[in-house]
mmCIF file of C-alpha atoms in Angstrom:
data_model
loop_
_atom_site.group_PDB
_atom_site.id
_atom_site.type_symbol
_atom_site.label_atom_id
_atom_site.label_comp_id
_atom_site.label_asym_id
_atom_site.label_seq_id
_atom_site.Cartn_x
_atom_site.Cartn_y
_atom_site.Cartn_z
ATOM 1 C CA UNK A 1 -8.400 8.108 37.705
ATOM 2 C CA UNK A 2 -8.493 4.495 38.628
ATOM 3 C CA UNK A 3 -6.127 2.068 36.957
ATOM 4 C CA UNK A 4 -9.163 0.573 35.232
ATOM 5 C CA UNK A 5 -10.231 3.818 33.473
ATOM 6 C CA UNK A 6 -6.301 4.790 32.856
ATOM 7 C CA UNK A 7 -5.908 1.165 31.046
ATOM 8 C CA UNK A 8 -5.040 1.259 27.367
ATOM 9 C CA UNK A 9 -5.321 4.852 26.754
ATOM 10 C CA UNK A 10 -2.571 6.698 24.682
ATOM 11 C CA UNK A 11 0.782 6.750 27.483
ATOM 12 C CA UNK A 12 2.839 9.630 27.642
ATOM 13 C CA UNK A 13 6.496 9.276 26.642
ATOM 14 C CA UNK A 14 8.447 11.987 28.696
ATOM 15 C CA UNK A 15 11.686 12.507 27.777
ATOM 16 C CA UNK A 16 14.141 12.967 30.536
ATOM 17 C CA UNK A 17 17.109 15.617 31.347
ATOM 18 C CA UNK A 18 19.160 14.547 34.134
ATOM 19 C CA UNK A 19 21.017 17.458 35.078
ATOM 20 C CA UNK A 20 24.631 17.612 36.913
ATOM 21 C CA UNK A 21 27.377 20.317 37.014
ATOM 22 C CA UNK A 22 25.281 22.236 34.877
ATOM 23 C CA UNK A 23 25.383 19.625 32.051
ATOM 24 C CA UNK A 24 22.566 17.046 30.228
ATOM 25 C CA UNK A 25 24.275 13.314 31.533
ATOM 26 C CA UNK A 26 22.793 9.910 31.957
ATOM 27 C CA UNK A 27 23.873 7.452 35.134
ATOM 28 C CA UNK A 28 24.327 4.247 35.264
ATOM 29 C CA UNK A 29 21.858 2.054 37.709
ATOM 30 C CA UNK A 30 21.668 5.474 39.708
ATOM 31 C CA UNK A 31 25.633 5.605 40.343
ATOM 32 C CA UNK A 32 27.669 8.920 40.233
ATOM 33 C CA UNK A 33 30.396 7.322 39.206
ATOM 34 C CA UNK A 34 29.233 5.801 35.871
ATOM 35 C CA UNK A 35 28.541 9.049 33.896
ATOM 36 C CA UNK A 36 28.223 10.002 30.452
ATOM 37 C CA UNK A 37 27.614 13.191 29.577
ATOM 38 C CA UNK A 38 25.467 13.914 26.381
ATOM 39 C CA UNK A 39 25.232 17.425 26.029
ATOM 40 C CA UNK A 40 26.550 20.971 28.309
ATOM 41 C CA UNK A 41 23.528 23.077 27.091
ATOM 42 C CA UNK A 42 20.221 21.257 29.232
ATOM 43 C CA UNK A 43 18.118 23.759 27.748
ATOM 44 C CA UNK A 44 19.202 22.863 24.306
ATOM 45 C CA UNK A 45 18.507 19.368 24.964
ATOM 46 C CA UNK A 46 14.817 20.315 26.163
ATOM 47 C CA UNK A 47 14.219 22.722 23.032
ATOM 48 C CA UNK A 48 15.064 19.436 20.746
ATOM 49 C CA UNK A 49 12.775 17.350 22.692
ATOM 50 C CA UNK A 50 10.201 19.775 22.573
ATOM 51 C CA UNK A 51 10.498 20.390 18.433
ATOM 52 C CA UNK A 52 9.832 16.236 18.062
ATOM 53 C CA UNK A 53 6.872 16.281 19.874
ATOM 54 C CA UNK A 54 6.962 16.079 23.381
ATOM 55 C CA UNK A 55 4.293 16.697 25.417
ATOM 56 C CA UNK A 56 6.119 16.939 28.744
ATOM 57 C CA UNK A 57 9.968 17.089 29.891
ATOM 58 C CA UNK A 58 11.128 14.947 33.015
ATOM 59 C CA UNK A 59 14.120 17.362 34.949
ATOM 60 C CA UNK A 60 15.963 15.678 37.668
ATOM 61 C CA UNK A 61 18.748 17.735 39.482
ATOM 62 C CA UNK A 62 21.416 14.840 40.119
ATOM 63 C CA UNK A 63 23.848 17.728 42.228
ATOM 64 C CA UNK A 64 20.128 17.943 44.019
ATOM 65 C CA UNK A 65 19.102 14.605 44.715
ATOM 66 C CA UNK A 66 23.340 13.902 46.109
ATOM 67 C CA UNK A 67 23.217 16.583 48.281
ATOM 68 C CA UNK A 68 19.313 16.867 49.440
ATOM 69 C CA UNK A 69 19.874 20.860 48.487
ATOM 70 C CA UNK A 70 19.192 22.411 45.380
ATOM 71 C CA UNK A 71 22.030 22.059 42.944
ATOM 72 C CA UNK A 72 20.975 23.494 39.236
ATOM 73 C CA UNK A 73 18.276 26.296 40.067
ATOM 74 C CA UNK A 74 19.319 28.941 37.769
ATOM 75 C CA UNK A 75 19.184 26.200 34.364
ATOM 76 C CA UNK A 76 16.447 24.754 35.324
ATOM 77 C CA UNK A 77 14.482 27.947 35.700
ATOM 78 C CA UNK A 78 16.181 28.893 31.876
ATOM 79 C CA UNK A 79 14.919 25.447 30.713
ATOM 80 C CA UNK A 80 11.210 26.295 32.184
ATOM 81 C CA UNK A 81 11.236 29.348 30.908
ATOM 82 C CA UNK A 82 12.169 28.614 27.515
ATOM 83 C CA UNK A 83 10.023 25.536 26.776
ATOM 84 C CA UNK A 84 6.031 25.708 26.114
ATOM 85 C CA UNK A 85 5.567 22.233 27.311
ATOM 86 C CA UNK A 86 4.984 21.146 31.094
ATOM 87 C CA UNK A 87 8.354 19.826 33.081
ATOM 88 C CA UNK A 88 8.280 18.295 36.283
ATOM 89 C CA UNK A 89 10.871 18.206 38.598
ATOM 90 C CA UNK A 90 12.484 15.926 40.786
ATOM 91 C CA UNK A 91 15.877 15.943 42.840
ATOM 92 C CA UNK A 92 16.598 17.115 45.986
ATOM 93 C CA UNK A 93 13.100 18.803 46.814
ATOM 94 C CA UNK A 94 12.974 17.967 50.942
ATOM 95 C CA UNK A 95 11.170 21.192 52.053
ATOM 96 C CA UNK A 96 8.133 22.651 51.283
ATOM 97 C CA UNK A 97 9.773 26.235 50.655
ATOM 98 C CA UNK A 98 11.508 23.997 47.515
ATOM 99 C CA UNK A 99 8.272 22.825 46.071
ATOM 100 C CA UNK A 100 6.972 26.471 46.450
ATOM 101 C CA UNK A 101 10.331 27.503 44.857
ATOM 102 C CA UNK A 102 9.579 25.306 41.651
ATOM 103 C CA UNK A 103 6.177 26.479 41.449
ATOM 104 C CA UNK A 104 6.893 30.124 41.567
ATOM 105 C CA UNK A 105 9.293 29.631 38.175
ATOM 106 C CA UNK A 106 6.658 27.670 36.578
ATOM 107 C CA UNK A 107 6.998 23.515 37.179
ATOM 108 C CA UNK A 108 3.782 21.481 36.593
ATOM 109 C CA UNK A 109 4.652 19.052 39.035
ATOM 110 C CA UNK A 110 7.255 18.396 42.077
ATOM 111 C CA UNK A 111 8.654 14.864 42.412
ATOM 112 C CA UNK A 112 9.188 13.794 45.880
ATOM 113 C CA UNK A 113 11.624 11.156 46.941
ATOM 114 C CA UNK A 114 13.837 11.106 49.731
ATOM 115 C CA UNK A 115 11.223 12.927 51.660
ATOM 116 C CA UNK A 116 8.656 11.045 50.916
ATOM 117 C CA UNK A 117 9.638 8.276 52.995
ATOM 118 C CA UNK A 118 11.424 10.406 55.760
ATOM 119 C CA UNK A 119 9.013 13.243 55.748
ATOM 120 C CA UNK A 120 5.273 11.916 55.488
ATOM 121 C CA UNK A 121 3.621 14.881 57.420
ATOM 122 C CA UNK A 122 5.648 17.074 54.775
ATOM 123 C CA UNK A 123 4.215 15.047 52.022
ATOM 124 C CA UNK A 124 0.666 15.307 53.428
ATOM 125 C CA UNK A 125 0.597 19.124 53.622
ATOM 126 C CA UNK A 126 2.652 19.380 50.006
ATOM 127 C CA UNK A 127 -0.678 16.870 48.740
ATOM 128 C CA UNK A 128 -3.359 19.364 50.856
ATOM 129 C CA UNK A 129 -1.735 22.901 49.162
ATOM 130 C CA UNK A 130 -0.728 21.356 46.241
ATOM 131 C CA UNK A 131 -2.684 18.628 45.033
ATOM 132 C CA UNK A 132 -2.323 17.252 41.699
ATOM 133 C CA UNK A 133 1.031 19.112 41.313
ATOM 134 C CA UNK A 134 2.551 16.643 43.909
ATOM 135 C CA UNK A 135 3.985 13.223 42.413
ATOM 136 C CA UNK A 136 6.004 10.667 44.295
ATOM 137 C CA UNK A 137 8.749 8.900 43.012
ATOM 138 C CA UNK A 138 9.188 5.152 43.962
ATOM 139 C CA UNK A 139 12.565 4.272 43.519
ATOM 140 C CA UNK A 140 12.968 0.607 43.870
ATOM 141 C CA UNK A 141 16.396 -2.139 44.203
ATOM 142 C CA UNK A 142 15.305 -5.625 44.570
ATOM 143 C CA UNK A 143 11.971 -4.604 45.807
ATOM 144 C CA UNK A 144 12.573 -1.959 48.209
ATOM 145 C CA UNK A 145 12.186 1.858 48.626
ATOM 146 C CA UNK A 146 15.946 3.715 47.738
ATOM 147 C CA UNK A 147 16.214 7.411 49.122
ATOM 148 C CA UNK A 148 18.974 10.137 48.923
ATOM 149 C CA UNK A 149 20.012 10.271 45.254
ATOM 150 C CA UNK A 150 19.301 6.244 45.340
ATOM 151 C CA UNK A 151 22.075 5.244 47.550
ATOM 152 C CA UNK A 152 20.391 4.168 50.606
ATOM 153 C CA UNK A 153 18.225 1.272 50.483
ATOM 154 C CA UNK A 154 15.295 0.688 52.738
ATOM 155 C CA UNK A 155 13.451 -2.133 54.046
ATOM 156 C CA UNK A 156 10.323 -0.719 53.100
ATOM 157 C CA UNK A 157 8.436 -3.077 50.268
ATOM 158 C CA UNK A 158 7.402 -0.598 47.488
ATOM 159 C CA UNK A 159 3.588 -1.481 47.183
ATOM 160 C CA UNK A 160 3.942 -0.792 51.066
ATOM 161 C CA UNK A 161 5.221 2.717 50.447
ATOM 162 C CA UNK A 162 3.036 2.947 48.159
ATOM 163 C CA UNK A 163 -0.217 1.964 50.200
ATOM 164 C CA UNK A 164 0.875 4.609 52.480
ATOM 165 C CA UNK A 165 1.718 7.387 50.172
ATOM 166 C CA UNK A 166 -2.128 6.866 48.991
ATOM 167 C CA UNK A 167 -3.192 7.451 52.530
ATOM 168 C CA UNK A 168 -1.496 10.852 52.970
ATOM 169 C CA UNK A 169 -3.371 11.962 49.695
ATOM 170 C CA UNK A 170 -0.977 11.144 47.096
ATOM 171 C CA UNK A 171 -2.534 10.517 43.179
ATOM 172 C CA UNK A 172 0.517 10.136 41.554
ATOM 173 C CA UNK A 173 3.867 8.075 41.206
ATOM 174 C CA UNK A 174 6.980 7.250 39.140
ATOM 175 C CA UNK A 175 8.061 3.941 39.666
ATOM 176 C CA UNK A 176 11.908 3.580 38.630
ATOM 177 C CA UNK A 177 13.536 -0.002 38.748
ATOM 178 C CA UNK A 178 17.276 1.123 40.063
ATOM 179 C CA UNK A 179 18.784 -1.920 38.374
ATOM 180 C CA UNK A 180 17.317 -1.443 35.168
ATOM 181 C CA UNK A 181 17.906 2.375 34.672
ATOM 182 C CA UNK A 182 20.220 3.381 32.303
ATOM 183 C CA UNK A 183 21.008 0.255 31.378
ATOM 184 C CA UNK A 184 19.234 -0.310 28.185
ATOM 185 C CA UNK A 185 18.042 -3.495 28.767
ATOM 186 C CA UNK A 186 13.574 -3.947 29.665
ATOM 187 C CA UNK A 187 11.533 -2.269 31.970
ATOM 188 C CA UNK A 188 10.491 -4.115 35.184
ATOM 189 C CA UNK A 189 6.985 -4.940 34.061
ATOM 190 C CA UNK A 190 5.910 -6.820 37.098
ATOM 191 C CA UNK A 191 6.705 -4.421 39.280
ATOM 192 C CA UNK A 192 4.763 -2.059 37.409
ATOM 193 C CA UNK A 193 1.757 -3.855 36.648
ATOM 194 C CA UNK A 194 1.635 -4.466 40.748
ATOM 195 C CA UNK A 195 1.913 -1.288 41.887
ATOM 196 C CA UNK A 196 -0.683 0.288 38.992
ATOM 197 C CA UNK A 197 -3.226 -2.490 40.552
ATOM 198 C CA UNK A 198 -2.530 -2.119 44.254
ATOM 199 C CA UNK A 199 -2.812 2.205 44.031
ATOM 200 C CA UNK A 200 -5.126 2.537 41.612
ATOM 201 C CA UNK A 201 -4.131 5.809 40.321
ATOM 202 C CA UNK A 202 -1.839 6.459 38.168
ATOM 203 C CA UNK A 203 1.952 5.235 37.465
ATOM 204 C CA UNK A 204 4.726 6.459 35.478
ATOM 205 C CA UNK A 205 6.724 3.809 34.386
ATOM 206 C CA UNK A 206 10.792 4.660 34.166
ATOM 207 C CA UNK A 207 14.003 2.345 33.688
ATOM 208 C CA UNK A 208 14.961 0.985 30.898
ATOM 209 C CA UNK A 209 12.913 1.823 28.451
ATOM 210 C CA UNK A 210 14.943 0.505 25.249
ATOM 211 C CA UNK A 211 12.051 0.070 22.753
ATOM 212 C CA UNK A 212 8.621 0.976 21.049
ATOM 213 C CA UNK A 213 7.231 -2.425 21.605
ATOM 214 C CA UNK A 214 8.349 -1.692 25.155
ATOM 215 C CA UNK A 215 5.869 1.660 25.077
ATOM 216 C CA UNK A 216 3.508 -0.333 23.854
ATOM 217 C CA UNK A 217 3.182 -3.109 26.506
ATOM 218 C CA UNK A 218 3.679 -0.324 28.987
ATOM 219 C CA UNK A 219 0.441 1.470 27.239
ATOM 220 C CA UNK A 220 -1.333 -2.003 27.808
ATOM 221 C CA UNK A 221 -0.430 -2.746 31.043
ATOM 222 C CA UNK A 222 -1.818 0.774 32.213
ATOM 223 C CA UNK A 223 0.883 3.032 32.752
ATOM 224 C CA UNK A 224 -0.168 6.527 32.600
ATOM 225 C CA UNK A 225 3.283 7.698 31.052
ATOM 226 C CA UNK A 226 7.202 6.309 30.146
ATOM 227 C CA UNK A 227 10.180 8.480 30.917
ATOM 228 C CA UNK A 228 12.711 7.605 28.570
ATOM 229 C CA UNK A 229 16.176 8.596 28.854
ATOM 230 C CA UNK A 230 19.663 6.804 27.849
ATOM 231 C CA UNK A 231 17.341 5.158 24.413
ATOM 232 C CA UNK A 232 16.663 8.359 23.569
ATOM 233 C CA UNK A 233 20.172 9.862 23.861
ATOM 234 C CA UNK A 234 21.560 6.882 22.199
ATOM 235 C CA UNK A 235 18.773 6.750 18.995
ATOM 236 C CA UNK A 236 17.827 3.306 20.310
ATOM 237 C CA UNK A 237 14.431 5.258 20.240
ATOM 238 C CA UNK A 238 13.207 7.585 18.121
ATOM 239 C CA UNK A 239 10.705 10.021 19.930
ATOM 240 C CA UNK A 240 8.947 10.812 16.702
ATOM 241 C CA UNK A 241 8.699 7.773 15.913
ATOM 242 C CA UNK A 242 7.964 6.601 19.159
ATOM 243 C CA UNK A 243 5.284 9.228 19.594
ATOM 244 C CA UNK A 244 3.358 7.973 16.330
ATOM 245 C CA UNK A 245 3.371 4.259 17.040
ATOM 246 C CA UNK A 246 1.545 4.774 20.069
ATOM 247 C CA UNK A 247 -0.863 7.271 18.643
ATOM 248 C CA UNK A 248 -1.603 4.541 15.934
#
C-alpha cells in the first residue's frame, strides 16, 4: 500500500496498554520516572477497550523496553488470550527467538525498536520469515532515532532510518514524537506527513493524540492508524465516540 492509495481512508484508532510491574500506567515524554498508574488489571483494561469498539490493542512492555529482556510475558499472554481483537506488541523484542515467542501466544504483529537500528541483519531475516507481522517503531526527539526504552538518542535523522528500514524489507512503522507523548498536547504532524511521503507505506501515527479533530487530520494526512493512550485514560477522548466520527 502506497501512501497515495492509504490517503483518506478510515484510520485505525488503537488504543494503547503500556504495561510495567504488572500494572496498566502511562509515562511521561518516555521517562520512568513520571508515572501514573491507571489501572493493576492490564487485561481488564484491554477487555474495556475491546467492548467500545476497538479494532486492535497496542501492548508495550515498559519493564521490556528498560531492560532489552522480556519483562510482562505471563499478562501479556492472559491479555492475548482473552481478547478477540488483534494486539501488537512492542518492548524489549531484540532477538528473533522473542518475536517467535509472541507469535507462538498469538500477537498479530512484533514492534521492533532498539533493534532495529542496532540489529539490521536481525530485522531483515524477522521481515523475510515474518513479513507483514514485522512493524518498526520510529521513535523520534528533535528529529532523531531514540533506542533502549527511549533513553538514548541517536544521530540518525528519522526519514534516514526510515529509508533504510524500507531497504531491509520493512512495510510498516509507528512513528512516536518523544516530546509529545503523554503529554496531551498535538501530534507532530510534520513529522508525520514526511515520513508517510518519503516510505510510502504505511505509518502509524502516536504521541499526543488529545482530540477527534486530531484523528481526523491524521485520517487526512494519510496515516494508516492513531495509538491513543493518556486521552483515552483521562476521557479527553472518547473511543466510541472517537470511533464514529471517523466512520462518518
Amino acid at each position: 500500500m502506497t501512501y497515495s492509495e492509504n490517503r483518506g481512508e478510515k484510520i485505525e484508532i488503537i488504543p494503547a496498554i503500556d504495561i510495567r510491574g504488572g500494572r496498566c500506567v502511562r509515562l511521561f515524554q518516555g521517562d520512568f520516572s513520571k508515572e501514573t498508574i491507571f489501572a493493576d488489571d492490564p487485561v481488564e483494561v484491554a477487555l474495556r477497550w475491546q467492548s467500545m469498539g476497538a479494532t486492535r490493542l497496542h501492548i508495550v512492555d515498559l519493564d521490556g523496553a528498560a531492560s532489552g529482556d522480556v519483562g510482562n510475558f505471563e499478562v501479556i499472554r492472559s491479555l492475548i488470550a482473552t481478547v478477540v481483537i488483534p494486539v501488537e506488541i512492542g518492548g524489549g523484542i531484540r532477538l528473533l527467538p522473542t518475536i517467535e515467542k509472541y507469535i507462538e501466544i498469538g500477537a498479530d504483529r512484533v514492534i521492533l525498536g532498539t533493534s532495529a537500528v542496532n540489529k539490521p541483519e536481525m530485522v531483515k531475516e524477522a521481515c523475510s520469515r515474518f513479513r507483514q507481522s514485522i512493524v518498526v517503531s520510529i521513535d523520534a526527539r528533535g528529529g532523531f532515532v531514540a533506542s533502549h526504552g527511549w533513553q538514548n538518542t541517536t544521530q540518525i535523522p528519522s526519514v534516514e532510518f526510515a529509508r533504510s528500514m524500507v531497504q531491509l524489507g520493512v512495510r510498516r512503522f509507528i512513528h512516536t514524537d518523544i516530546g509529545r507523548d503523554g503529554t496531551l498536547t498535538e501530534p507532530n504532524f510534520s513529522a508525520l506527513f514526511e515520513l508517510i511521503d518519503c516510505t510510502k507505506f504505511p505509518v502509524i501515527a502516536s504521541g499526543g493524540i488529545t482530540s477527534i479533530l486530531h484523528l481526523k487530520l491524521l485520517s487526512k494526512l494519510g496515516a494508516e492508524g492513531a495509538i491513543v493512550g493518556r486521552a483515552l485514560y483521562t476521557q479527553d477522548i472518547n473511543l466510541s465516540q472517537a470511533l464514529a466520527a471517523v466512520e462518518n
